[in-house]
Each structure stands twice: as structure tokens, then as C-alpha cells.
């Protein structure tokens, strides 16, 4: 969530930027209009529109809008669409025309097959037979079939604010920034004015090897108009790359805007899409069949549009032009259009070598992705436009490449250390597309904007709203959302703190801390820590190479582990049951962390911890028939952690580093050694833990997150040092916690667990006539945890271990596992109002424990596409 909040905050700040006017010659005949269904008045996307008798044409966008122009003397416009009558209308030559195409439904003949609108069948459909041929031959046509290839890639990404009105221009906020509107641009199809605020260009080399399979991208140059003082620039770039991933329609599913679409070339495509033959055309001399396709269910995550298939033995895709249905179950994206073009490319060196190895292939030459983002759509709505254009050149096919290019493990992208410092001469030779006037204007305008005081003020205000931090000189105060909360032990808790990260000119040192006070327990608490970057990068820039030192003295809830949220957040003060089992935790520690571009990371750590009971907890134990009280438990530990997360990307918030989901597994291993006799430590033990996490995209059935964990403790230790399993007594759903488990309810010295969270993306809701309008999504969860406790760690008068916690009446509150695992399952509805998820959770075992709930309702706020 921090990633999207920051992205949205920058979007809010963007109410300050630009694009150029497109002038129109009076000799042109221009036509702007909208295609609609004559009966329902609904806009019709992907209507084929052209000047009659010419090849000059276009297709309407997702809202039915279109624009055409020509210098030829043409007085008629022709529109055609599967299931509708072809329409021809008169236009005025040499003038600007505004038209509305009202399309009438009809029966459509397709060769030997006649399809009546609404009664589509696969059997006997020549379009389906053709697409099955394309699917059958796709492994031969995809570029991954070559042994090697290499090419240069150049991409441009820009964002603009849409629908800039005179009222917006005259807003008081822009009185001191009139330069923003010097280079606006007008959308030819809609007539709306756009104000660009972000531009990025990137030049890289791509290398591919079939065996062993590997693809590497070496970024040679990159430049963007964004301020590092407001936004995590590498994280923002990662977020954009994740939104606009490389699109390969020969794959079965296509990742775009963080979700998986079913490809029209997937083996299951004939079951999920409707295909229609439109006509035959020639593309660079090759006869091609023009196919139109659309999802059978418009709310599913599928494309609609056109593709052109070579009518020869290759059955290769030569061009594809797609968008999304307006009723698709997708948030924030009002419109999406994607165009890809393929052509025969020959190696610059030779067509073939002496062995006859082919050096010619059908390769992607250009692709373009356009998106319209916004809370809503409509003529008066303001939205954000994003466009990514990628061009390719200098192909080398089946030319062997040195192994040195493919080092670095599973990491795919490598950046030249000077990639962001390239001068003008570099870009003159590496830009495959030259910059247009308005793109040059974006760079100049944003450079001026970033020094503008009103913009700086708005940026800081947005940062405070979404992150809760206020910049006070070199000190970032926050998060203000955790400055006040309450609990049973502290009563009202007051807190103040923040970050100081400008102690050195190169920002290699970050200091952080807070002080807190409980009005009920009358205890001061606090934290102070520092991180120092040992490499050539500032602190908080991936990959980390840092030393961290810290001191902590605060309350701790055993078994609570919150992800990407502060425990001190006021909303988390509200908990079910009693929150009266806590520990005063005093820790001093040190850690060295080293990460690499390949995704491998390791850390070594050492710390000394003192734990004291709070609330109803007592550190009492029985020894030789005597009941004694232990004032505190002291342990010293040292260990290491290994982590492998190939191709992992992050967005770095001020307090959290949020990973961006991908298809690669994450593996973690941790070893800890208890050091008896070091700084008062009383225990000697070994502990090992592992975790495996994998995201699956079973298109069209949404996304599933699967986690498997396990651990083992060797040695005799009191219960606070055992594995206290993650419980959650808040009403906020926690993905990796057990949401109906009580704090300190289960402990073990050996355990294994499984956690499945499956968001089906609305697959079933999309098929319900009324429900599908709300774009709801089904969620299924299941969590199971099994553990055990050695006899040596069971409290007895012989080993003198601390007794398990009991309540005021002496009833036991903490347990080890028997032969049965702890299990809970849930079913939920996500995407309520586009941000709310509600889960019904059922606890399936250990229902006889005190103060447990057999079921519960939990909520979670998350912004998803």
C-alpha cells in the first residue's frame, strides 16, 4: 500500500505540468467523433473507421472516440464492426467535422458460417480454427525459439494530467506557475487538453540465450524528470516497469498493471474469447487475416481488439492492436490500448553462416502502451494519462554470445553505474526515436517546476497525508499517525519521533528514534538507531550494504508481527479480547546487511535482550518444590540470515521498503545461536528457521500467494525464547498472521506451516448479472500450523523453566500443540469501493481453549488494480 499511496500522492502533486498544441492545417479534412450503439446509446470501442476508398483509417477507443485526418479529397466516412451494419456517412471536404456514428445491429456472415449477434459458437467457426493454428505454431514464431539474439531497445514513458480546463488553468494555485501551460497538448479524438508532468527515457541492450535459458538487460542510459527529495526515484522506476512489463502475446498470460491477463494466444483462449474474421489485408507484401476478438465475459481480465495473422505456413502474428472492455474488473484504469508490430529482421552481419543457421526472424519492431488512470471516467472527470513507447533495432540473431554476458544468477536487469549521468551526445546516438517538441518541453518545464515553492509545499503536504511525515529542516517527524494510541497496560500512550538522514553530504548515514510514555504504567520507552551505508550508495538505496546499530526499550506483544504498518497506529489500538500479556523488551544490537543485484542477500547480527513481564504475565517457576519469581530473562544471540529473491524490486518509503510482486520465489534461511555467559545471558541453544514464498498467476483465476515456513530450536529455553506464533487480535486482517489466534496462545520448539491466500479476481462475481457491476472479487484463504514441544522445554520443578502464562483465576492461557494442527479458513469479498476487503474467518481447531472465537470478521484496506 505505501507504493500506491506514494504514486497517488505524486499524481496529486502533478496538478502542475504540460504538453504542446497540435496545429491543424486548413487544407485538411478532419473528423472527430464517437461511435455508439443506435439502440442502447452505449459507446462502441474498436469500430473500424476509414475514409471511404482509402486505406486511411483508425479504430475507436474504449469510449467510442476517434479522430481521422487526410489531405485527399474524400467526402465519405465508412464504419464497420462485427455484428453491426456497415455505415457510410457524408463529410465536408477541407473542413473540421464532428460526427456521431450510430451503429445498427445485424446478422454477420463469415464465409460458410453465419453468426447472429449473441449466439456465438466455436464449432465450425473459421476464426476459431485459424486461432488454433496460430496457437499450434506459436512456439515456432516466438523469438525465444532462437539459440541467441541481441538487440537495442529504446523506451519513452510519459504521464500527463488529462482534461485541463480554463477553470483549472485559472486556479489560484497556478498564478505563480504560468509556465506550466506553455506546452500543453490536445487529444485529437476527444478534444481534451493534457498537461504532462513526467517523462523518462531509457536505452538498453538485450541479450538472450536459449540453453541454458537466460535473458539479461543492460541499461546503458536513463533519464527522468522526477525529484529525489519527494519520491524514491529507483522505486518509482521499478513501479513503472512493473506496470508496463514486457508484453509477449505468445505467453499464456500477460502481466500488466500488476495483474495477469489471459493471452488471446493461450491454449484456453477459444474458451474465454470470441473470435471473428474481419477481412484480409497485406502487410509488407504478406497476405494476412484480420481477426477481431473480445472476452466472452466482459468483466474478465482479458483483452479486446484486433490481430493480423500471416496467411502462410507460419501463421505468425504480424500486428496486434488491443484494449480492454469498459466493464472489465480492473481498478483505476479507464482505458488501455496496446499496439505491437512485427517485421522480418536480419542480422547486421549475415543472413546465414556456413552451417546454414538462420539469422533472420520475425521480431518485434515497435510497441506502444497507452493507459488512462483515474477514479472515474466521463467527459468532466480529470484523469492521468500514461504512455510507453518502445522501439527496437540492430538485431543479431543466432550469433553466439559470450557466457560473461549471462552472469549474475537470475537477475535480469543490470544498470551501468553511470546510466543516470549520460550527456547529450550519448542520447543523440542512442535515441532510436528523436524527442518531439513537447517531450523536450516536459524536461524543461519539470526542471523549473521542481524549484517552484508552491509545488514544493504541495509535495510536502501530500507526503504528510499519505505517509504521516513532516519535514522540519533535516529532520523528518513522524509518523504522526502513531503519536497517540492506547492499550490495557500503558493506558494512553504518547509518542514522538522521526528520522534524520542528512548528517553527511552523501546521505550515507540515517539516524532514527522515538520516545514514548504510558500514562497508566508511568514508564518511559524509546528507540534510537543508526544505519550507515558502507558502499558507494546512500542509505536506503538497493542493494543495501550497511551497518545498523540500535537500542530499544519498549513494550512488545509476543506473537504479533505486522507487515508494513506501525504497531503504534491508532487504529490498531482496537483489539478483540484482552491485550494484557506483554513484555518489556530492552535490546541492544548490531547487524551487517549485504545485498546484491542477483537477489542474494546475507546478514550477520548480534544482540543482547532483556525481557520483563507486563500485564498479567509473571516470570514464576517451580524448583525443588519452591515457587520463585524471576525478575527478567536475559539472552545474548548471534547468527546469520540468507535470502534469495531473484529479480525482486522495491519501493522505498521513509519507514518501509515495500516489495513489488513478481513470479519468482523468495527463499529465506536463518540461524541463531544463544550465547550463554555473554553479557548475563543464561541460555545455550541453536535455532533454525526457513521460509519459502511464491506468487502464482493462474489466469483467469486471479492471483495466489503461497507461503511455507518451518523452524526448530535445539536446547532448553523458557517460553519467551521459544517460537511464539504470530497471532492477531486486531480487527485488521493480517496476511501472514493467524487472525483468530490469541496472543501467546501457542508456542513450540519445532513447527511447520502453510498459508494460501487466493484472490480469484472476480471470476465468479463477473458472471452474476447485477453483482458484476460492483467489480467485487472473491478471496479464499487457508492457514495451517503444526508444532511440537520437547519434554526438555516443558516447565517442571526439575528444569526450573518459567511456567506457562495463566489468567487471574489460574487457568492456563498458553499451549503447545498436540497431534492436531491449528487451522483457520476464510472466504472474503475484496475490492469493495475499490479499496476495502472483508473476510469471514472460521477457526477449525482448538476451540476448547479459553477466550477464543470460532469465527470473526476482519477488514483490510488495500489499493489494487
PDB file of N, CA, C and O in Angstrom, residues 40 56 161 208 248 264 278 317 342 346 399 411 457 475 481 586 588 630 633 665 710 721 737-738 751 858:
ATOM      1  N   UNK A  40     -28.939   1.243 -27.631  1.00  0.00           N
ATOM      2  CA  UNK A  40     -28.639   1.435 -26.201  1.00  0.00           C
ATOM      3  C   UNK A  40     -27.931   2.747 -25.915  1.00  0.00           C
ATOM      4  O   UNK A  40     -27.838   3.163 -24.756  1.00  0.00           O
ATOM      5  N   UNK A  56      -6.724   4.874 -45.274  1.00  0.00           N
ATOM      6  CA  UNK A  56      -6.530   5.758 -44.117  1.00  0.00           C
ATOM      7  C   UNK A  56      -7.640   5.481 -43.115  1.00  0.00           C
ATOM      8  O   UNK A  56      -8.826   5.743 -43.402  1.00  0.00           O
ATOM      9  N   UNK A 161      -1.613  14.917 -17.010  1.00  0.00           N
ATOM     10  CA  UNK A 161      -2.920  15.145 -16.398  1.00  0.00           C
ATOM     11  C   UNK A 161      -3.897  15.493 -17.502  1.00  0.00           C
ATOM     12  O   UNK A 161      -3.621  16.372 -18.336  1.00  0.00           O
ATOM     13  N   UNK A 208      19.940 -12.611 -25.175  1.00  0.00           N
ATOM     14  CA  UNK A 208      19.170 -13.836 -24.886  1.00  0.00           C
ATOM     15  C   UNK A 208      19.970 -15.063 -25.307  1.00  0.00           C
ATOM     16  O   UNK A 208      20.621 -15.068 -26.366  1.00  0.00           O
ATOM     17  N   UNK A 248       4.436 -10.046 -24.132  1.00  0.00           N
ATOM     18  CA  UNK A 248       4.687 -11.100 -25.117  1.00  0.00           C
ATOM     19  C   UNK A 248       3.402 -11.909 -25.273  1.00  0.00           C
ATOM     20  O   UNK A 248       3.057 -12.723 -24.422  1.00  0.00           O
ATOM     21  N   UNK A 264      -4.734 -13.842 -25.846  1.00  0.00           N
ATOM     22  CA  UNK A 264      -5.589 -14.408 -26.904  1.00  0.00           C
ATOM     23  C   UNK A 264      -4.928 -15.566 -27.633  1.00  0.00           C
ATOM     24  O   UNK A 264      -5.573 -16.237 -28.434  1.00  0.00           O
ATOM     25  N   UNK A 278     -12.513 -10.518 -39.870  1.00  0.00           N
ATOM     26  CA  UNK A 278     -12.980  -9.237 -40.405  1.00  0.00           C
ATOM     27  C   UNK A 278     -12.766  -9.153 -41.921  1.00  0.00           C
ATOM     28  O   UNK A 278     -13.689  -8.918 -42.677  1.00  0.00           O
ATOM     29  N   UNK A 317       1.801 -13.873 -35.982  1.00  0.00           N
ATOM     30  CA  UNK A 317       1.136 -12.607 -35.726  1.00  0.00           C
ATOM     31  C   UNK A 317       2.014 -11.490 -36.280  1.00  0.00           C
ATOM     32  O   UNK A 317       3.186 -11.368 -35.915  1.00  0.00           O
ATOM     33  N   UNK A 342       5.311  -6.396 -35.842  1.00  0.00           N
ATOM     34  CA  UNK A 342       6.399  -7.344 -36.090  1.00  0.00           C
ATOM     35  C   UNK A 342       6.853  -7.217 -37.534  1.00  0.00           C
ATOM     36  O   UNK A 342       6.067  -6.904 -38.424  1.00  0.00           O
ATOM     37  N   UNK A 346      16.856  -9.062 -40.121  1.00  0.00           N
ATOM     38  CA  UNK A 346      18.052  -9.819 -40.451  1.00  0.00           C
ATOM     39  C   UNK A 346      19.227  -9.300 -39.630  1.00  0.00           C
ATOM     40  O   UNK A 346      19.307  -8.101 -39.327  1.00  0.00           O
ATOM     41  N   UNK A 399      23.675 -15.381 -33.375  1.00  0.00           N
ATOM     42  CA  UNK A 399      25.116 -15.138 -33.258  1.00  0.00           C
ATOM     43  C   UNK A 399      25.528 -15.476 -31.837  1.00  0.00           C
ATOM     44  O   UNK A 399      25.031 -14.846 -30.892  1.00  0.00           O
ATOM     45  N   UNK A 411      19.074 -12.618 -11.833  1.00  0.00           N
ATOM     46  CA  UNK A 411      18.818 -11.196 -12.043  1.00  0.00           C
ATOM     47  C   UNK A 411      18.733 -10.902 -13.536  1.00  0.00           C
ATOM     48  O   UNK A 411      19.529 -11.382 -14.335  1.00  0.00           O
ATOM     49  N   UNK A 457       5.651  22.987  -1.606  1.00  0.00           N
ATOM     50  CA  UNK A 457       4.700  22.961  -0.484  1.00  0.00           C
ATOM     51  C   UNK A 457       3.640  21.879  -0.678  1.00  0.00           C
ATOM     52  O   UNK A 457       3.335  21.105   0.238  1.00  0.00           O
ATOM     53  N   UNK A 475      15.197  17.112   9.620  1.00  0.00           N
ATOM     54  CA  UNK A 475      14.527  16.096  10.448  1.00  0.00           C
ATOM     55  C   UNK A 475      13.142  15.808   9.894  1.00  0.00           C
ATOM     56  O   UNK A 475      12.357  16.722   9.623  1.00  0.00           O
ATOM     57  N   UNK A 481       0.688   9.415  12.718  1.00  0.00           N
ATOM     58  CA  UNK A 481      -0.437   8.516  12.954  1.00  0.00           C
ATOM     59  C   UNK A 481      -0.175   7.554  14.107  1.00  0.00           C
ATOM     60  O   UNK A 481      -1.084   6.823  14.529  1.00  0.00           O
ATOM     61  N   UNK A 586      14.094  -4.841  26.358  1.00  0.00           N
ATOM     62  CA  UNK A 586      15.253  -3.956  26.262  1.00  0.00           C
ATOM     63  C   UNK A 586      16.332  -4.677  25.469  1.00  0.00           C
ATOM     64  O   UNK A 586      16.860  -5.706  25.894  1.00  0.00           O
ATOM     65  N   UNK A 588      19.851  -4.276  22.816  1.00  0.00           N
ATOM     66  CA  UNK A 588      20.906  -3.552  22.129  1.00  0.00           C
ATOM     67  C   UNK A 588      21.489  -4.500  21.088  1.00  0.00           C
ATOM     68  O   UNK A 588      21.720  -5.683  21.369  1.00  0.00           O
ATOM     69  N   UNK A 630      11.264 -14.829  38.833  1.00  0.00           N
ATOM     70  CA  UNK A 630      12.463 -14.402  38.095  1.00  0.00           C
ATOM     71  C   UNK A 630      12.229 -12.977  37.619  1.00  0.00           C
ATOM     72  O   UNK A 630      11.234 -12.696  36.941  1.00  0.00           O
ATOM     73  N   UNK A 633      14.349 -12.258  31.955  1.00  0.00           N
ATOM     74  CA  UNK A 633      15.046 -13.254  31.150  1.00  0.00           C
ATOM     75  C   UNK A 633      16.047 -12.505  30.274  1.00  0.00           C
ATOM     76  O   UNK A 633      15.691 -11.558  29.568  1.00  0.00           O
ATOM     77  N   UNK A 665      10.164 -17.058  -6.808  1.00  0.00           N
ATOM     78  CA  UNK A 665      10.067 -17.457  -5.400  1.00  0.00           C
ATOM     79  C   UNK A 665      11.047 -16.670  -4.538  1.00  0.00           C
ATOM     80  O   UNK A 665      12.060 -16.149  -5.019  1.00  0.00           O
ATOM     81  N   UNK A 710       8.946 -23.013   8.429  1.00  0.00           N
ATOM     82  CA  UNK A 710       9.256 -24.024   9.426  1.00  0.00           C
ATOM     83  C   UNK A 710      10.398 -23.567  10.300  1.00  0.00           C
ATOM     84  O   UNK A 710      11.123 -22.612   9.972  1.00  0.00           O
ATOM     85  N   UNK A 721      11.497 -17.396  24.877  1.00  0.00           N
ATOM     86  CA  UNK A 721      12.514 -17.595  23.853  1.00  0.00           C
ATOM     87  C   UNK A 721      12.151 -18.702  22.873  1.00  0.00           C
ATOM     88  O   UNK A 721      12.902 -18.965  21.931  1.00  0.00           O
ATOM     89  N   UNK A 737      -0.377 -13.571   9.582  1.00  0.00           N
ATOM     90  CA  UNK A 737      -0.676 -13.901  10.977  1.00  0.00           C
ATOM     91  C   UNK A 737      -1.906 -14.795  11.036  1.00  0.00           C
ATOM     92  O   UNK A 737      -2.648 -14.933  10.061  1.00  0.00           O
ATOM     93  N   UNK A 738      -2.131 -15.379  12.218  1.00  0.00           N
ATOM     94  CA  UNK A 738      -3.320 -16.205  12.445  1.00  0.00           C
ATOM     95  C   UNK A 738      -4.352 -15.310  13.117  1.00  0.00           C
ATOM     96  O   UNK A 738      -4.233 -14.933  14.280  1.00  0.00           O
ATOM     97  N   UNK A 751       8.188 -26.467  14.325  1.00  0.00           N
ATOM     98  CA  UNK A 751       6.907 -26.193  13.679  1.00  0.00           C
ATOM     99  C   UNK A 751       7.082 -26.149  12.164  1.00  0.00           C
ATOM    100  O   UNK A 751       8.192 -25.961  11.639  1.00  0.00           O
ATOM    101  N   UNK A 858     -12.961  -9.736   9.583  1.00  0.00           N
ATOM    102  CA  UNK A 858     -11.782  -8.889   9.556  1.00  0.00           C
ATOM    103  C   UNK A 858     -11.791  -8.044   8.277  1.00  0.00           C
ATOM    104  O   UNK A 858     -12.294  -8.478   7.239  1.00  0.00           O
TER     105      UNK A 858
END
